Amino acid sequence: MQKVIQTHAKAADIFCRDESRVDWHSKALWVLREKRDRAASSLPEWESLRALGSQIKLHTLRELPSYLEAFEAKCLSQGVQVHWAKDGAEHNRIVHDILSRHGVKKLVKSKSMLTEECHLNPFLEGKGIEVIDTDLGERIIQLNHQPPSHIVVPAIHMKKEEVGDLFHEKLGTPKGESDPTRLTRAARAHLREQFLSADAAMTGVNMAVASEGAVIVCTNEGNADMGANLPKLQLHSMGIDKIVPDLDSAAVLLRMLARNATGQPITTYSSLYRTPKPGGEMHVIIVDNGRSDMMRDKLLGEALKCIRCGGCLNTCPVYRRSGGYSYGHTIPGPIGIAVGADEDSTHSSPWACTLCGSCSFVCPTKVPLDKIIFHRRRLYAERKSLPYGKSGYMPLVGRFMASPLLLDSGMAAARVALKILPHSLLKPMSGAWGKYRELPAAPGSSFEGWVKKNRPELLVKSKGEK
């Protein structure tokens, strides 16, 4: 990931300059949100599944050491080699040691946000090992020298015409070709050669089943299976939060994962690996990389319930209209703020949120994302590290909003200004937020004024309750 040197607002400004792309990006993601809603509503027990999924993940996190130890013991009994990494650097060294012992020159890798988090690709490439990402979206952005902009659809920011130009340059497809089917066929032929010539394969892990000593890998393209079943050497990287107690627990989460991500009943391929191939080796690398530290804070620890469906990104009004690269984290959007805000050198991403709660509403394991993001803001305030001037003006805003007289007077002045002044004069005052938005029409009165006129009985009731 490129070093972050911009606030979210400044980085988003780059994306928002192309308004047609912003509209297209937002619409494409909202289509996924609509598919999610239809899939969820098709299951009468959907809310019960969400509650059960949340309980499973909370229980597992509370008992994490015992489940991780049980998983390791079961793996070892089945001939699987287990490695522990405290951070990304140690993870990368372990992977390189395994590959170098086997003389690996080419590694095929299926989608893994953990390896993105650890910056594995550039590390291995610096050691002379060729890394081929085999998920179609991941391969597109790898050829384009970019990180993922979304955790499920990593090339969602690119239009088909841009992919066509890229494939013409890198894969030799006809110039001007932009038909998704033909481009996919070209990518399939290209990747088939990589699978057949690879020395080793690596996958991420969607879930690790403690009772079975098995890892579950979910794809829609079968690329993880192609990789894991062709070379003799297979590696699987997982965060400590991926563990689940048993297959029944995994089944609950699998029923929600694809539905919440893309509206599918289940991913096309949901594969379980628990033994090495005859004459081969299977390695599982278990990574902490700050997860234990998060669990010291009860609320932040709930972010580890996430099963990486991407539903929160698809529904987030800020992510949809600012793009994944505006966040400065390996993982963008609401879940990226929840798990990666401390990576943000500008300290700005917790404020890249309206606190609308839509992300929490769609989360399949009930991660309270809006509460976590608000908590992140409070932690910055307590550390006295508020970003870009907030430490100066936010206390003033707090006093302003705490005073009924000042607030009512200020809002009355704003309503008058919206009615009589040109918006071209007012928009610069709204800062980065208002640059790409139309200002609202001025309401006729304040909400309190409307209630006094139309529902005065509510005020009487409210005073009586006090």
PDB file of N, CA, C and O in Angstrom, residues 66-99:
ATOM      1  N   SER A  66      -7.726 -21.419  23.621  1.00  0.00           N
ATOM      2  CA  SER A  66      -8.008 -22.862  23.630  1.00  0.00           C
ATOM      3  C   SER A  66      -8.387 -23.358  22.238  1.00  0.00           C
ATOM      4  O   SER A  66      -7.985 -24.465  21.837  1.00  0.00           O
ATOM      5  N   TYR A  67      -9.133 -22.553  21.478  1.00  0.00           N
ATOM      6  CA  TYR A  67      -9.516 -22.990  20.132  1.00  0.00           C
ATOM      7  C   TYR A  67      -8.314 -22.997  19.194  1.00  0.00           C
ATOM      8  O   TYR A  67      -8.177 -23.885  18.345  1.00  0.00           O
ATOM      9  N   LEU A  68      -7.430 -22.021  19.333  1.00  0.00           N
ATOM     10  CA  LEU A  68      -6.232 -22.007  18.495  1.00  0.00           C
ATOM     11  C   LEU A  68      -5.329 -23.198  18.804  1.00  0.00           C
ATOM     12  O   LEU A  68      -4.778 -23.834  17.895  1.00  0.00           O
ATOM     13  N   GLU A  69      -5.197 -23.520  20.084  1.00  0.00           N
ATOM     14  CA  GLU A  69      -4.370 -24.672  20.460  1.00  0.00           C
ATOM     15  C   GLU A  69      -4.991 -25.977  19.963  1.00  0.00           C
ATOM     16  O   GLU A  69      -4.278 -26.876  19.489  1.00  0.00           O
ATOM     17  N   ALA A  70      -6.326 -26.081  20.057  1.00  0.00           N
ATOM     18  CA  ALA A  70      -7.003 -27.290  19.560  1.00  0.00           C
ATOM     19  C   ALA A  70      -6.825 -27.415  18.045  1.00  0.00           C
ATOM     20  O   ALA A  70      -6.608 -28.516  17.512  1.00  0.00           O
ATOM     21  N   PHE A  71      -6.917 -26.287  17.353  1.00  0.00           N
ATOM     22  CA  PHE A  71      -6.727 -26.282  15.900  1.00  0.00           C
ATOM     23  C   PHE A  71      -5.321 -26.743  15.542  1.00  0.00           C
ATOM     24  O   PHE A  71      -5.127 -27.596  14.670  1.00  0.00           O
ATOM     25  N   GLU A  72      -4.328 -26.204  16.232  1.00  0.00           N
ATOM     26  CA  GLU A  72      -2.939 -26.586  15.955  1.00  0.00           C
ATOM     27  C   GLU A  72      -2.727 -28.076  16.202  1.00  0.00           C
ATOM     28  O   GLU A  72      -2.108 -28.776  15.376  1.00  0.00           O
ATOM     29  N   ALA A  73      -3.230 -28.580  17.327  1.00  0.00           N
ATOM     30  CA  ALA A  73      -3.025 -29.998  17.653  1.00  0.00           C
ATOM     31  C   ALA A  73      -3.651 -30.903  16.601  1.00  0.00           C
ATOM     32  O   ALA A  73      -3.050 -31.907  16.189  1.00  0.00           O
ATOM     33  N   LYS A  74      -4.844 -30.541  16.145  1.00  0.00           N
ATOM     34  CA  LYS A  74      -5.518 -31.353  15.123  1.00  0.00           C
ATOM     35  C   LYS A  74      -4.760 -31.284  13.802  1.00  0.00           C
ATOM     36  O   LYS A  74      -4.603 -32.307  13.104  1.00  0.00           O
ATOM     37  N   CYS A  75      -4.280 -30.113  13.443  1.00  0.00           N
ATOM     38  CA  CYS A  75      -3.499 -29.973  12.208  1.00  0.00           C
ATOM     39  C   CYS A  75      -2.258 -30.858  12.256  1.00  0.00           C
ATOM     40  O   CYS A  75      -1.965 -31.604  11.304  1.00  0.00           O
ATOM     41  N   LEU A  76      -1.531 -30.780  13.348  1.00  0.00           N
ATOM     42  CA  LEU A  76      -0.291 -31.542  13.463  1.00  0.00           C
ATOM     43  C   LEU A  76      -0.557 -33.039  13.373  1.00  0.00           C
ATOM     44  O   LEU A  76       0.224 -33.788  12.771  1.00  0.00           O
ATOM     45  N   SER A  77      -1.679 -33.489  13.951  1.00  0.00           N
ATOM     46  CA  SER A  77      -1.998 -34.919  13.910  1.00  0.00           C
ATOM     47  C   SER A  77      -2.316 -35.396  12.506  1.00  0.00           C
ATOM     48  O   SER A  77      -2.274 -36.594  12.220  1.00  0.00           O
ATOM     49  N   GLN A  78      -2.637 -34.459  11.603  1.00  0.00           N
ATOM     50  CA  GLN A  78      -2.991 -34.806  10.226  1.00  0.00           C
ATOM     51  C   GLN A  78      -1.861 -34.485   9.247  1.00  0.00           C
ATOM     52  O   GLN A  78      -2.070 -34.525   8.035  1.00  0.00           O
ATOM     53  N   GLY A  79      -0.703 -34.155   9.784  1.00  0.00           N
ATOM     54  CA  GLY A  79       0.446 -33.910   8.916  1.00  0.00           C
ATOM     55  C   GLY A  79       0.557 -32.504   8.389  1.00  0.00           C
ATOM     56  O   GLY A  79       1.371 -32.242   7.488  1.00  0.00           O
ATOM     57  N   VAL A  80      -0.232 -31.579   8.931  1.00  0.00           N
ATOM     58  CA  VAL A  80      -0.177 -30.182   8.506  1.00  0.00           C
ATOM     59  C   VAL A  80       0.802 -29.435   9.407  1.00  0.00           C
ATOM     60  O   VAL A  80       0.765 -29.574  10.633  1.00  0.00           O
ATOM     61  N   GLN A  81       1.687 -28.650   8.821  1.00  0.00           N
ATOM     62  CA  GLN A  81       2.663 -27.888   9.593  1.00  0.00           C
ATOM     63  C   GLN A  81       2.091 -26.514   9.931  1.00  0.00           C
ATOM     64  O   GLN A  81       1.529 -25.832   9.068  1.00  0.00           O
ATOM     65  N   VAL A  82       2.200 -26.127  11.202  1.00  0.00           N
ATOM     66  CA  VAL A  82       1.605 -24.882  11.700  1.00  0.00           C
ATOM     67  C   VAL A  82       2.711 -23.931  12.137  1.00  0.00           C
ATOM     68  O   VAL A  82       3.669 -24.334  12.806  1.00  0.00           O
ATOM     69  N   HIS A  83       2.567 -22.672  11.762  1.00  0.00           N
ATOM     70  CA  HIS A  83       3.532 -21.637  12.115  1.00  0.00           C
ATOM     71  C   HIS A  83       2.784 -20.466  12.756  1.00  0.00           C
ATOM     72  O   HIS A  83       1.641 -20.185  12.401  1.00  0.00           O
ATOM     73  N   TRP A  84       3.451 -19.782  13.671  1.00  0.00           N
ATOM     74  CA  TRP A  84       2.847 -18.644  14.368  1.00  0.00           C
ATOM     75  C   TRP A  84       3.648 -17.381  14.065  1.00  0.00           C
ATOM     76  O   TRP A  84       4.868 -17.383  14.146  1.00  0.00           O
ATOM     77  N   ALA A  85       2.939 -16.324  13.724  1.00  0.00           N
ATOM     78  CA  ALA A  85       3.597 -15.056  13.398  1.00  0.00           C
ATOM     79  C   ALA A  85       2.985 -13.937  14.230  1.00  0.00           C
ATOM     80  O   ALA A  85       1.761 -13.763  14.234  1.00  0.00           O
ATOM     81  N   LYS A  86       3.837 -13.172  14.903  1.00  0.00           N
ATOM     82  CA  LYS A  86       3.316 -12.087  15.737  1.00  0.00           C
ATOM     83  C   LYS A  86       2.923 -10.864  14.913  1.00  0.00           C
ATOM     84  O   LYS A  86       2.081 -10.059  15.333  1.00  0.00           O
ATOM     85  N   ASP A  87       3.537 -10.714  13.734  1.00  0.00           N
ATOM     86  CA  ASP A  87       3.234  -9.548  12.907  1.00  0.00           C
ATOM     87  C   ASP A  87       3.473  -9.865  11.439  1.00  0.00           C
ATOM     88  O   ASP A  87       3.854 -10.989  11.068  1.00  0.00           O
ATOM     89  N   GLY A  88       3.261  -8.859  10.570  1.00  0.00           N
ATOM     90  CA  GLY A  88       3.418  -9.081   9.145  1.00  0.00           C
ATOM     91  C   GLY A  88       4.828  -9.434   8.740  1.00  0.00           C
ATOM     92  O   GLY A  88       5.045 -10.268   7.853  1.00  0.00           O
ATOM     93  N   ALA A  89       5.800  -8.810   9.389  1.00  0.00           N
ATOM     94  CA  ALA A  89       7.200  -9.086   9.035  1.00  0.00           C
ATOM     95  C   ALA A  89       7.552 -10.539   9.321  1.00  0.00           C
ATOM     96  O   ALA A  89       8.219 -11.204   8.503  1.00  0.00           O
ATOM     97  N   GLU A  90       7.110 -11.049  10.476  1.00  0.00           N
ATOM     98  CA  GLU A  90       7.403 -12.444  10.796  1.00  0.00           C
ATOM     99  C   GLU A  90       6.656 -13.387   9.859  1.00  0.00           C
ATOM    100  O   GLU A  90       7.194 -14.415   9.429  1.00  0.00           O
ATOM    101  N   HIS A  91       5.417 -13.039   9.524  1.00  0.00           N
ATOM    102  CA  HIS A  91       4.658 -13.840   8.558  1.00  0.00           C
ATOM    103  C   HIS A  91       5.428 -13.945   7.243  1.00  0.00           C
ATOM    104  O   HIS A  91       5.576 -15.032   6.665  1.00  0.00           O
ATOM    105  N   ASN A  92       5.917 -12.826   6.750  1.00  0.00           N
ATOM    106  CA  ASN A  92       6.618 -12.830   5.471  1.00  0.00           C
ATOM    107  C   ASN A  92       7.908 -13.647   5.521  1.00  0.00           C
ATOM    108  O   ASN A  92       8.253 -14.358   4.575  1.00  0.00           O
ATOM    109  N   ARG A  93       8.635 -13.552   6.647  1.00  0.00           N
ATOM    110  CA  ARG A  93       9.857 -14.343   6.785  1.00  0.00           C
ATOM    111  C   ARG A  93       9.551 -15.838   6.788  1.00  0.00           C
ATOM    112  O   ARG A  93      10.266 -16.639   6.165  1.00  0.00           O
ATOM    113  N   ILE A  94       8.472 -16.219   7.468  1.00  0.00           N
ATOM    114  CA  ILE A  94       8.089 -17.640   7.520  1.00  0.00           C
ATOM    115  C   ILE A  94       7.759 -18.139   6.119  1.00  0.00           C
ATOM    116  O   ILE A  94       8.212 -19.214   5.692  1.00  0.00           O
ATOM    117  N   VAL A  95       6.951 -17.354   5.386  1.00  0.00           N
ATOM    118  CA  VAL A  95       6.569 -17.757   4.034  1.00  0.00           C
ATOM    119  C   VAL A  95       7.810 -17.887   3.161  1.00  0.00           C
ATOM    120  O   VAL A  95       7.967 -18.876   2.421  1.00  0.00           O
ATOM    121  N   HIS A  96       8.698 -16.910   3.241  1.00  0.00           N
ATOM    122  CA  HIS A  96       9.898 -16.959   2.407  1.00  0.00           C
ATOM    123  C   HIS A  96      10.774 -18.153   2.767  1.00  0.00           C
ATOM    124  O   HIS A  96      11.339 -18.806   1.874  1.00  0.00           O
ATOM    125  N   ASP A  97      10.903 -18.445   4.054  1.00  0.00           N
ATOM    126  CA  ASP A  97      11.711 -19.591   4.465  1.00  0.00           C
ATOM    127  C   ASP A  97      11.173 -20.892   3.876  1.00  0.00           C
ATOM    128  O   ASP A  97      11.933 -21.739   3.378  1.00  0.00           O
ATOM    129  N   ILE A  98       9.852 -21.057   3.918  1.00  0.00           N
ATOM    130  CA  ILE A  98       9.236 -22.270   3.361  1.00  0.00           C
ATOM    131  C   ILE A  98       9.499 -22.353   1.860  1.00  0.00           C
ATOM    132  O   ILE A  98       9.908 -23.392   1.325  1.00  0.00           O
ATOM    133  N   LEU A  99       9.265 -21.245   1.168  1.00  0.00           N
ATOM    134  CA  LEU A  99       9.428 -21.240  -0.295  1.00  0.00           C
ATOM    135  C   LEU A  99      10.885 -21.449  -0.696  1.00  0.00           C
ATOM    136  O   LEU A  99      11.179 -22.183  -1.647  1.00  0.00           O
TER     137      LEU A  99
END
